[in-house]
PDB file of C-alpha atoms in Angstrom:
ATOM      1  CA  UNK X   1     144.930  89.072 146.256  1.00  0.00           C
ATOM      2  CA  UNK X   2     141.556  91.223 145.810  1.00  0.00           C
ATOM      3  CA  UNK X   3     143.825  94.565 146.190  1.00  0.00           C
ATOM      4  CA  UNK X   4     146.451  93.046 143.340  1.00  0.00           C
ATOM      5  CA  UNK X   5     143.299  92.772 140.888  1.00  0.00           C
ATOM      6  CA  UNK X   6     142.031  95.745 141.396  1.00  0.00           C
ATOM      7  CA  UNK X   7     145.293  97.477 140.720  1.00  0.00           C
ATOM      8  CA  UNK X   8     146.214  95.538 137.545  1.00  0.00           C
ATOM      9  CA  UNK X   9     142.010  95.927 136.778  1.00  0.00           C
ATOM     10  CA  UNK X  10     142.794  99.885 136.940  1.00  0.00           C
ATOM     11  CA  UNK X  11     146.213  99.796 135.364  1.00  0.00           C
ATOM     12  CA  UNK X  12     144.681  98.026 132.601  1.00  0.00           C
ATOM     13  CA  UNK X  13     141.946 100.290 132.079  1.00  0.00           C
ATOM     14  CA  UNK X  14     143.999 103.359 132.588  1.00  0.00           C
ATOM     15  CA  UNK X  15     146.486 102.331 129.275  1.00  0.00           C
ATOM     16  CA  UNK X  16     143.506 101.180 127.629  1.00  0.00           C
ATOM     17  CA  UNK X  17     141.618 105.089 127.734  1.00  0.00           C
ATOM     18  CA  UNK X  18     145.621 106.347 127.182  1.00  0.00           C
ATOM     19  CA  UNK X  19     145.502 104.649 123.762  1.00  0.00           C
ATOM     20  CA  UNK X  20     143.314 106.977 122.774  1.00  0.00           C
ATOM     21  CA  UNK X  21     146.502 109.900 122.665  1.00  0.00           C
ATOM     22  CA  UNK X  22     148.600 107.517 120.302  1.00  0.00           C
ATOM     23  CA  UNK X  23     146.098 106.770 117.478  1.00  0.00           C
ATOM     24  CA  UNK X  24     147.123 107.993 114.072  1.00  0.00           C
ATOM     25  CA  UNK X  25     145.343 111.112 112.802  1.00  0.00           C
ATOM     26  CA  UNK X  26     145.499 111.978 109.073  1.00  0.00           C
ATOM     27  CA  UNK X  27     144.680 114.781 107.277  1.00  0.00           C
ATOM     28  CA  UNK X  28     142.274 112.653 104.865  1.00  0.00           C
ATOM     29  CA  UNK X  29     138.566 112.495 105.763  1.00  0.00           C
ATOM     30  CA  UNK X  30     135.988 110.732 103.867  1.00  0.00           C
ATOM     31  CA  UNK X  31     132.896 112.417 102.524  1.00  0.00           C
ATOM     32  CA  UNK X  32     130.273 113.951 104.549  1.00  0.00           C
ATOM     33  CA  UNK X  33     127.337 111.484 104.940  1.00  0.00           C
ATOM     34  CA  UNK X  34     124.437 113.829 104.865  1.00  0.00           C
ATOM     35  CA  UNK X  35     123.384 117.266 103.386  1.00  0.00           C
ATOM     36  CA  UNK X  36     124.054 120.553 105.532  1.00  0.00           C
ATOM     37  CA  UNK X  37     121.171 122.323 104.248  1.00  0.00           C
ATOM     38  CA  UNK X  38     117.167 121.661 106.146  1.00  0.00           C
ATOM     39  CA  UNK X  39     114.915 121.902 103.067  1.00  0.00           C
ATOM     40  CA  UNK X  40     112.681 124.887 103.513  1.00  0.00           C
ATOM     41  CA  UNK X  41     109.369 123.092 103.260  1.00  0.00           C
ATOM     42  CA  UNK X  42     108.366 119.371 103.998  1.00  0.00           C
ATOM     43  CA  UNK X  43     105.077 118.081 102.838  1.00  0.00           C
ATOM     44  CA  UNK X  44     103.113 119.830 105.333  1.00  0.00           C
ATOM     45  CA  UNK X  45     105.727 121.694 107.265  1.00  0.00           C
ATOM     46  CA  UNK X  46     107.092 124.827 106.697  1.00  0.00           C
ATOM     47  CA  UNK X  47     110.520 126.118 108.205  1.00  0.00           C
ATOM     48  CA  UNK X  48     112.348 129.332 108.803  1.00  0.00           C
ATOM     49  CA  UNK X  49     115.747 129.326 110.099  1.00  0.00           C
ATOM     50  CA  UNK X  50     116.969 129.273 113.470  1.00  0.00           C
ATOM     51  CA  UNK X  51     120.151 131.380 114.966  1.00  0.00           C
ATOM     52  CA  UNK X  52     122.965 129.655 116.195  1.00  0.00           C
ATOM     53  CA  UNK X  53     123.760 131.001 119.813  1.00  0.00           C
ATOM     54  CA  UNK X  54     127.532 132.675 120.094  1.00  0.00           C
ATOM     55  CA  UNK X  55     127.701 130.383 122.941  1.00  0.00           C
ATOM     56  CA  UNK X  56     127.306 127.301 120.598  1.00  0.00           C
ATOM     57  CA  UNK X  57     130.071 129.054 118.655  1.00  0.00           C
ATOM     58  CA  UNK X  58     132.103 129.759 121.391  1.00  0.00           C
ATOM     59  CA  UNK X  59     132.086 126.051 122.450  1.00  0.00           C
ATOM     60  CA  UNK X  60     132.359 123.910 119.704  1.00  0.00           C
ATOM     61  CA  UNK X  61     135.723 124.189 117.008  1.00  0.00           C
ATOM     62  CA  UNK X  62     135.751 127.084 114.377  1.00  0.00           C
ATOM     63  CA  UNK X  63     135.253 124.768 111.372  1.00  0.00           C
ATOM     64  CA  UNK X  64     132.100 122.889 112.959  1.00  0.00           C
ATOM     65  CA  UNK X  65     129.331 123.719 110.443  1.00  0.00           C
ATOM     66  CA  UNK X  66     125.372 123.885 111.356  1.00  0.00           C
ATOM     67  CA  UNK X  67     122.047 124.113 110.158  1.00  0.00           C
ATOM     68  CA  UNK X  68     118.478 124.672 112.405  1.00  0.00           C
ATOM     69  CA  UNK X  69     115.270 125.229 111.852  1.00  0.00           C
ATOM     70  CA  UNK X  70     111.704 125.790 112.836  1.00  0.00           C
ATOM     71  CA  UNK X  71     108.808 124.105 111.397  1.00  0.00           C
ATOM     72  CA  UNK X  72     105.115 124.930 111.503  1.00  0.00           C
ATOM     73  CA  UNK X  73     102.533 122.813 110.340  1.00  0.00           C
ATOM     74  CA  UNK X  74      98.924 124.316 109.348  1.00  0.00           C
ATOM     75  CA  UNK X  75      97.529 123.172 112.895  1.00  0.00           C
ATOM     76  CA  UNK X  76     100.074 125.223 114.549  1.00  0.00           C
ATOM     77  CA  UNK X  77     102.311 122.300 115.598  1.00  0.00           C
ATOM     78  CA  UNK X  78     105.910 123.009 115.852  1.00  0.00           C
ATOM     79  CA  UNK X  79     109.014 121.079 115.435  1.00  0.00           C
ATOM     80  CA  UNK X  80     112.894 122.188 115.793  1.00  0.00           C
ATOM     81  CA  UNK X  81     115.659 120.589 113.468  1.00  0.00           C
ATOM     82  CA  UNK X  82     119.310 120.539 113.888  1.00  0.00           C
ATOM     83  CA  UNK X  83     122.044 119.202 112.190  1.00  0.00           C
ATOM     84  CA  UNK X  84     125.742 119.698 113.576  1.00  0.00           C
ATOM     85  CA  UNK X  85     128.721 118.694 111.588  1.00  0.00           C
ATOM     86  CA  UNK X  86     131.870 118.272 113.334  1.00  0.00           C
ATOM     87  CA  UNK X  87     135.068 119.581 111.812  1.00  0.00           C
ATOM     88  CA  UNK X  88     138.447 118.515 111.613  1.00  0.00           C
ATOM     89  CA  UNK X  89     138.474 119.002 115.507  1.00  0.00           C
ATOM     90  CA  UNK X  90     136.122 115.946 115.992  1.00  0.00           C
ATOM     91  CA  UNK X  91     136.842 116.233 119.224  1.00  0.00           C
ATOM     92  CA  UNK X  92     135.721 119.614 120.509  1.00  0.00           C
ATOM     93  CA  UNK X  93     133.339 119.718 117.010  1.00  0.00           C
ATOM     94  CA  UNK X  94     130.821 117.063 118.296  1.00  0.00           C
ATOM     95  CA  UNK X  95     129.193 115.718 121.331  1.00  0.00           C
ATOM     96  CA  UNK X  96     126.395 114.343 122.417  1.00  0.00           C
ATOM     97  CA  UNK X  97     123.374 116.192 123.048  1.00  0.00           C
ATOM     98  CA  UNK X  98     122.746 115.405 126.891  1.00  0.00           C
ATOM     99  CA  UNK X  99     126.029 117.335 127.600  1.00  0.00           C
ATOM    100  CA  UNK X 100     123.976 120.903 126.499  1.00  0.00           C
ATOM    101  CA  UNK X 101     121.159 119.808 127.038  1.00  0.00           C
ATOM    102  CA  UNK X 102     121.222 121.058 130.764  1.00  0.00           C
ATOM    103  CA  UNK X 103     123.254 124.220 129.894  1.00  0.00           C
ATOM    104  CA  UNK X 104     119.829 125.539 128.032  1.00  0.00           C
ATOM    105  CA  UNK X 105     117.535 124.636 130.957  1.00  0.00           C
ATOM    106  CA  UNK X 106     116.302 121.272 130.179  1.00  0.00           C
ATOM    107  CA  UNK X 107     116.373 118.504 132.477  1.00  0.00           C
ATOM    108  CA  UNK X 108     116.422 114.953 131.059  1.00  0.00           C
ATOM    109  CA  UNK X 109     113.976 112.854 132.616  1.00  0.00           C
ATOM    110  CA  UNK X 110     114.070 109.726 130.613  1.00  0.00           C
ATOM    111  CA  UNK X 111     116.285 108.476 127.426  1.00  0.00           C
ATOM    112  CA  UNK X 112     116.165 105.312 125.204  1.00  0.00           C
ATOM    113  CA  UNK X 113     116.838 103.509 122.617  1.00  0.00           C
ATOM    114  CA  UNK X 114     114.765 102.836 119.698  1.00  0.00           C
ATOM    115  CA  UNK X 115     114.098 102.395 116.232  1.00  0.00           C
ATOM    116  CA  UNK X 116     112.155 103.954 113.192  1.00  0.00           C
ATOM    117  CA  UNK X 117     111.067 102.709 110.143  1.00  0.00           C
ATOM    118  CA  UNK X 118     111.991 104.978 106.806  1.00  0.00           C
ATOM    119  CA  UNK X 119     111.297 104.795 103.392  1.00  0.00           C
ATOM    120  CA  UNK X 120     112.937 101.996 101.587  1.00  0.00           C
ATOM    121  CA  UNK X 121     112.142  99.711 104.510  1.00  0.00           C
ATOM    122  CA  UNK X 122     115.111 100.169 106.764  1.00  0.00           C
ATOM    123  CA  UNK X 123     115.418 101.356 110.082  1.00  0.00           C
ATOM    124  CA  UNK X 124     116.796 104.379 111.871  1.00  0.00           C
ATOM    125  CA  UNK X 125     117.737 103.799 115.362  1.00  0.00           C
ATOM    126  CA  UNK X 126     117.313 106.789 117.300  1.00  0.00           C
ATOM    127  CA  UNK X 127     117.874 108.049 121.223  1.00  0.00           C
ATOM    128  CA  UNK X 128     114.963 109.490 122.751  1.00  0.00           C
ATOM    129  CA  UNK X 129     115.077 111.941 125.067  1.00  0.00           C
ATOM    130  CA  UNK X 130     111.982 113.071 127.500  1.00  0.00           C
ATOM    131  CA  UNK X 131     113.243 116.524 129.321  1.00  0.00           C
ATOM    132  CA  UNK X 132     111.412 119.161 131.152  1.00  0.00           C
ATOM    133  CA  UNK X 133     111.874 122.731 131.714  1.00  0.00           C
ATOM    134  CA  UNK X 134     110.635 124.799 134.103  1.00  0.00           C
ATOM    135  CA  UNK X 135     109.288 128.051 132.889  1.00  0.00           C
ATOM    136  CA  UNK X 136     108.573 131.160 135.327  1.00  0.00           C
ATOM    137  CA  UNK X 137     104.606 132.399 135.099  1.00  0.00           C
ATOM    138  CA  UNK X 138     103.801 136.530 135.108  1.00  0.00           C
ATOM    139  CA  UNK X 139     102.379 135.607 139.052  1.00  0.00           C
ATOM    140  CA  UNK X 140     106.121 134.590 139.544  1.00  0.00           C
ATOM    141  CA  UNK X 141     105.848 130.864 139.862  1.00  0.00           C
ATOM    142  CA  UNK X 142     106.934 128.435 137.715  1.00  0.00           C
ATOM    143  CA  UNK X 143     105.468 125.512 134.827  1.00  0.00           C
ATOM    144  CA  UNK X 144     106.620 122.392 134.131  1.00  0.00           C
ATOM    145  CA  UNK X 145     107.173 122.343 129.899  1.00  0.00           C
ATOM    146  CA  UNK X 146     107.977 118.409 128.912  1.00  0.00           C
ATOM    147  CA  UNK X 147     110.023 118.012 125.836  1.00  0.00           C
ATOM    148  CA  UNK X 148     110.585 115.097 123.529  1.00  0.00           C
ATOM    149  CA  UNK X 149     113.647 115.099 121.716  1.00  0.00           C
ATOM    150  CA  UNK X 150     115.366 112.650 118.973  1.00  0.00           C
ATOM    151  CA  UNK X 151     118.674 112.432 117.960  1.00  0.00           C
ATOM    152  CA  UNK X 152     121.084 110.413 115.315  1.00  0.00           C
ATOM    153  CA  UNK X 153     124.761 110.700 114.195  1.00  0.00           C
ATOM    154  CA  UNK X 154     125.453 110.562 110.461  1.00  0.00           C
ATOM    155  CA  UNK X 155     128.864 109.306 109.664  1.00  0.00           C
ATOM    156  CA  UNK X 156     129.798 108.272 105.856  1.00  0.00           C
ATOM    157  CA  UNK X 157     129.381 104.844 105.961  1.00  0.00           C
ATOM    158  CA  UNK X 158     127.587 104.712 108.882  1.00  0.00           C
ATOM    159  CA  UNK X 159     124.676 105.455 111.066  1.00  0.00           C
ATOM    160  CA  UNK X 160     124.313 105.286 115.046  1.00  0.00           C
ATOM    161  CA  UNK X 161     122.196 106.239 118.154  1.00  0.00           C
ATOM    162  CA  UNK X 162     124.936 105.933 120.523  1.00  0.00           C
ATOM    163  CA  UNK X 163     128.118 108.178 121.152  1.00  0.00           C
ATOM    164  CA  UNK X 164     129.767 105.236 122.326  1.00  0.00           C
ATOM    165  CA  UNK X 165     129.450 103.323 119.305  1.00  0.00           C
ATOM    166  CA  UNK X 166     130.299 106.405 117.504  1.00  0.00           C
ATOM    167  CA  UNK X 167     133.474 106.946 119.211  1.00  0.00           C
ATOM    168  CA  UNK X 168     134.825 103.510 118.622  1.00  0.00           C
ATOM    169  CA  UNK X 169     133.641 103.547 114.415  1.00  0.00           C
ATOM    170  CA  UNK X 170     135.843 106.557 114.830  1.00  0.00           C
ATOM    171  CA  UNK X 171     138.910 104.905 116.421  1.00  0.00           C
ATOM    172  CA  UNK X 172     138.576 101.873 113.825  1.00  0.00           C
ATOM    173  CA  UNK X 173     138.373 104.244 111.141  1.00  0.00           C
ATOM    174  CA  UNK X 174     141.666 106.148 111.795  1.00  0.00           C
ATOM    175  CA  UNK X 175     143.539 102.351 113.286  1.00  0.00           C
ATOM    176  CA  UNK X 176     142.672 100.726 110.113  1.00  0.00           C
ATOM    177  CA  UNK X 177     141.459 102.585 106.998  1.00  0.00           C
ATOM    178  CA  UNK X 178     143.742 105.836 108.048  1.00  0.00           C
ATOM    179  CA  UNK X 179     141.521 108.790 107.869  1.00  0.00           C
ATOM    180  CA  UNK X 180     139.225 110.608 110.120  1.00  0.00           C
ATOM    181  CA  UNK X 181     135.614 110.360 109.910  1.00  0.00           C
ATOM    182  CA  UNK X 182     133.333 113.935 109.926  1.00  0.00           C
ATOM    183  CA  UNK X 183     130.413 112.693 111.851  1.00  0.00           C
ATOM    184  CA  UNK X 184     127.152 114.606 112.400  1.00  0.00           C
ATOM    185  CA  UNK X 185     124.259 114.320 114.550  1.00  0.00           C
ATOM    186  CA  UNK X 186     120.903 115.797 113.823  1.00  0.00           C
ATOM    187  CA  UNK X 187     118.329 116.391 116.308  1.00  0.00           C
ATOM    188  CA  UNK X 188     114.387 116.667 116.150  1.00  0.00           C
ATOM    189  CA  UNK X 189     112.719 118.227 118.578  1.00  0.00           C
ATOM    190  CA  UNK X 190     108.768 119.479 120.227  1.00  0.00           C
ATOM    191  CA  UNK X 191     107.446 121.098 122.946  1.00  0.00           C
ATOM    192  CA  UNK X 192     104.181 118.107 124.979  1.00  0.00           C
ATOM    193  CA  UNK X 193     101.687 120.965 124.896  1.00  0.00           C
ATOM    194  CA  UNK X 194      98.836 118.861 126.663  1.00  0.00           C
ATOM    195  CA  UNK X 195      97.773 121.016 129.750  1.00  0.00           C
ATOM    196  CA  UNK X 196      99.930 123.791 128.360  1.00  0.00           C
ATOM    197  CA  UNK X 197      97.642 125.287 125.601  1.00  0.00           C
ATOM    198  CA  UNK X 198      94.097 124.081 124.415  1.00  0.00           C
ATOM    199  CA  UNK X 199      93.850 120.903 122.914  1.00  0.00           C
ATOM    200  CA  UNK X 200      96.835 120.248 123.304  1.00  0.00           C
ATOM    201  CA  UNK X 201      99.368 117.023 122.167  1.00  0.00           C
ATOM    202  CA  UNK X 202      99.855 114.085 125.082  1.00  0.00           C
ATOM    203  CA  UNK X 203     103.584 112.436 124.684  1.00  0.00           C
ATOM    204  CA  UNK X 204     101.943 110.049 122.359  1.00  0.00           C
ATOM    205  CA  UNK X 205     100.453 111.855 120.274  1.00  0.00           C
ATOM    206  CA  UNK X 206     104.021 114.160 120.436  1.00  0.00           C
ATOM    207  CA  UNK X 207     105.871 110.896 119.767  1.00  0.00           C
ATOM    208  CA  UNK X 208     103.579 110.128 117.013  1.00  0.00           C
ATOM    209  CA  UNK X 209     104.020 113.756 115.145  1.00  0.00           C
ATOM    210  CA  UNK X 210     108.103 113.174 115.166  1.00  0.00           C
ATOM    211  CA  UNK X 211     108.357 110.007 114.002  1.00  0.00           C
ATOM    212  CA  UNK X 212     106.038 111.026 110.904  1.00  0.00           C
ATOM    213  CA  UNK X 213     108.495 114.237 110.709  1.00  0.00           C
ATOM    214  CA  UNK X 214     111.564 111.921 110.913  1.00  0.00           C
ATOM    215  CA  UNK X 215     110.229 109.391 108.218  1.00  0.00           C
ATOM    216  CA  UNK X 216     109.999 112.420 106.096  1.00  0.00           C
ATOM    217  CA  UNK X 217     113.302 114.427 106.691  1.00  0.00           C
ATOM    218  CA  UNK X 218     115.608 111.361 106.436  1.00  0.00           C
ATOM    219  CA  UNK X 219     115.468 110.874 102.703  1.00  0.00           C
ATOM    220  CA  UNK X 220     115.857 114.772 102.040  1.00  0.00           C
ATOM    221  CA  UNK X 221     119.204 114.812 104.322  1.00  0.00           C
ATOM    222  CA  UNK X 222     121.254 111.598 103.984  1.00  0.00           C
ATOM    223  CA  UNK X 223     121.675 109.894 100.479  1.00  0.00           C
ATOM    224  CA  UNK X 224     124.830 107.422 102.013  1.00  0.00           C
ATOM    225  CA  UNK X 225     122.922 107.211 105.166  1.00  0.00           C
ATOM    226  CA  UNK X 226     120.284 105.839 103.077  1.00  0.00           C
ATOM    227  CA  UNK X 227     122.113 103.097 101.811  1.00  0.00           C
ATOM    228  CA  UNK X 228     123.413 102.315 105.332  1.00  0.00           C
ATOM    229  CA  UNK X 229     120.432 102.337 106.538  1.00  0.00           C
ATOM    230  CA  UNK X 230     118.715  99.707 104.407  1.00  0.00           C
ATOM    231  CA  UNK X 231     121.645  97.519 104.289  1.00  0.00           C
ATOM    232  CA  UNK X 232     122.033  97.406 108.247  1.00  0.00           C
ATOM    233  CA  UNK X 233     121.535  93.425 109.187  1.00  0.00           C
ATOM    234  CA  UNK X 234     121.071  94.400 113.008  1.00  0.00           C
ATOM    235  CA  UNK X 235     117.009  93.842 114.163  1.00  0.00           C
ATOM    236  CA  UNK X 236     115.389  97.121 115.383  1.00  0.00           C
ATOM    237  CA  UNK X 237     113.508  97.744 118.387  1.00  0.00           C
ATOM    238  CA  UNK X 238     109.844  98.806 117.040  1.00  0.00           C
ATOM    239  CA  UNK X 239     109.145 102.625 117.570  1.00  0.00           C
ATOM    240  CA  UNK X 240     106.191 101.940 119.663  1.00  0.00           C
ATOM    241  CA  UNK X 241     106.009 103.458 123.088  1.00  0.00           C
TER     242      UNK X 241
END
């Protein structure tokens, strides 16, 4: 009886993933949710752009679009900014960031959930990523560089922390409104310099500086998102740590 569930469990799930090869795919796609361009200076920070690696390029679908940058503040703090939008190949245009993550070195040790608050009083839930690196010395040994990382996807109507959520907003899009969504995901990104370089930041203090970076990004980068944002119903996890 045990063996007769389990094969009708796994039959089950099997056309249920399968479904995924039938759903309708139009050639209509809503609006993009966010602005593909990093401003050049905010408030206190000051960015130059970033190259996009040929291996990025090689990856991801011709038509995926990007924009990255590095900012510097006046205390020498740095921050790295991302945004990735995804094509009309959604599928090999967009991913999420733990699958490359490990292809550039990084290690994650740690990810959740959480939420920030941004101007207009709403709040963007985010995925938090703690990595480390290891980083070879001139004696030949290696360092230990922690990492904090955030990361969002943008989607017309609709804003999300999770790939998995994403994926299904996706499928309901195309099922019942008949067009496929171009969703993006922007990253944030520092270096924990405590024990690294005089005076340097803890995790707190790291955590601290990109929240205050995301709180002032989001309104320059996602007008819809915006909206979304402030009329999302669902409570938020406070950004504390």
């Amino acid at each position: 009886m045990t063996t007769n569930r389990l094969v009708v469990l796994l039959l089950t799930l099997v056309i249920g993933l399968s479904a995924v090869f039938f759903l309708p795919t139009s050639s209509n796609s809503e609006p993009v949710g966010i602005r593909l361009a990093l401003p050049q200076s905010i408030d206190k920070w000051y960015g130059v752009d970033l190259p996009i690696t040929e291996r990025e390029r090689q990856i991801l679908a011709g038509d995926t679009e990007f924009a990255r940058k590095q900012y510097t503040d006046g205390a020498g703090n740095t921050i790295s900014a991302s945004i990735v939008l995804s094509g009309h190949d959604l599928d090999n245009s967009i991913h999420r960031p733990e699958r490359c993550l490990p292809a550039q070195g990084l290690t994650i040790a740690d990810s959740k959930n959480l939420a920030i608050t941004v101007p207009g009083g709403g709040n963007l839930r985010v995925t938090r990523l703690h990595n480390v690196r290891q980083v070879p010395t001139r004696d030949g040994k290696t360092v230990p560089i922690y990492n904090l990382s955030y990361y969002w996807f943008v989607g017309y109507h609709h804003l999300t922390a999770s790939h998995l959520q994403r994926t299904f907003l996706d499928i309901q899009d195309r099922i019942l409104k008949g067009y496929n969504q171009r969703w993006a995901y922007v990253t944030v990104a520092s270096d924990i310099t405590q024990g690294v370089m005089p005076l340097g930041r803890s995790e707190k203090e790291t955590d601290a500086l990109l929240q205050d970076y995301i709180q002032r990004l989001f309104p320059q980068i996602s007008d819809e998102a915006q909206t979304a944002v402030q009329k999302s119903e669902t409570p938020a996890r406070p950004a504390s740590l």
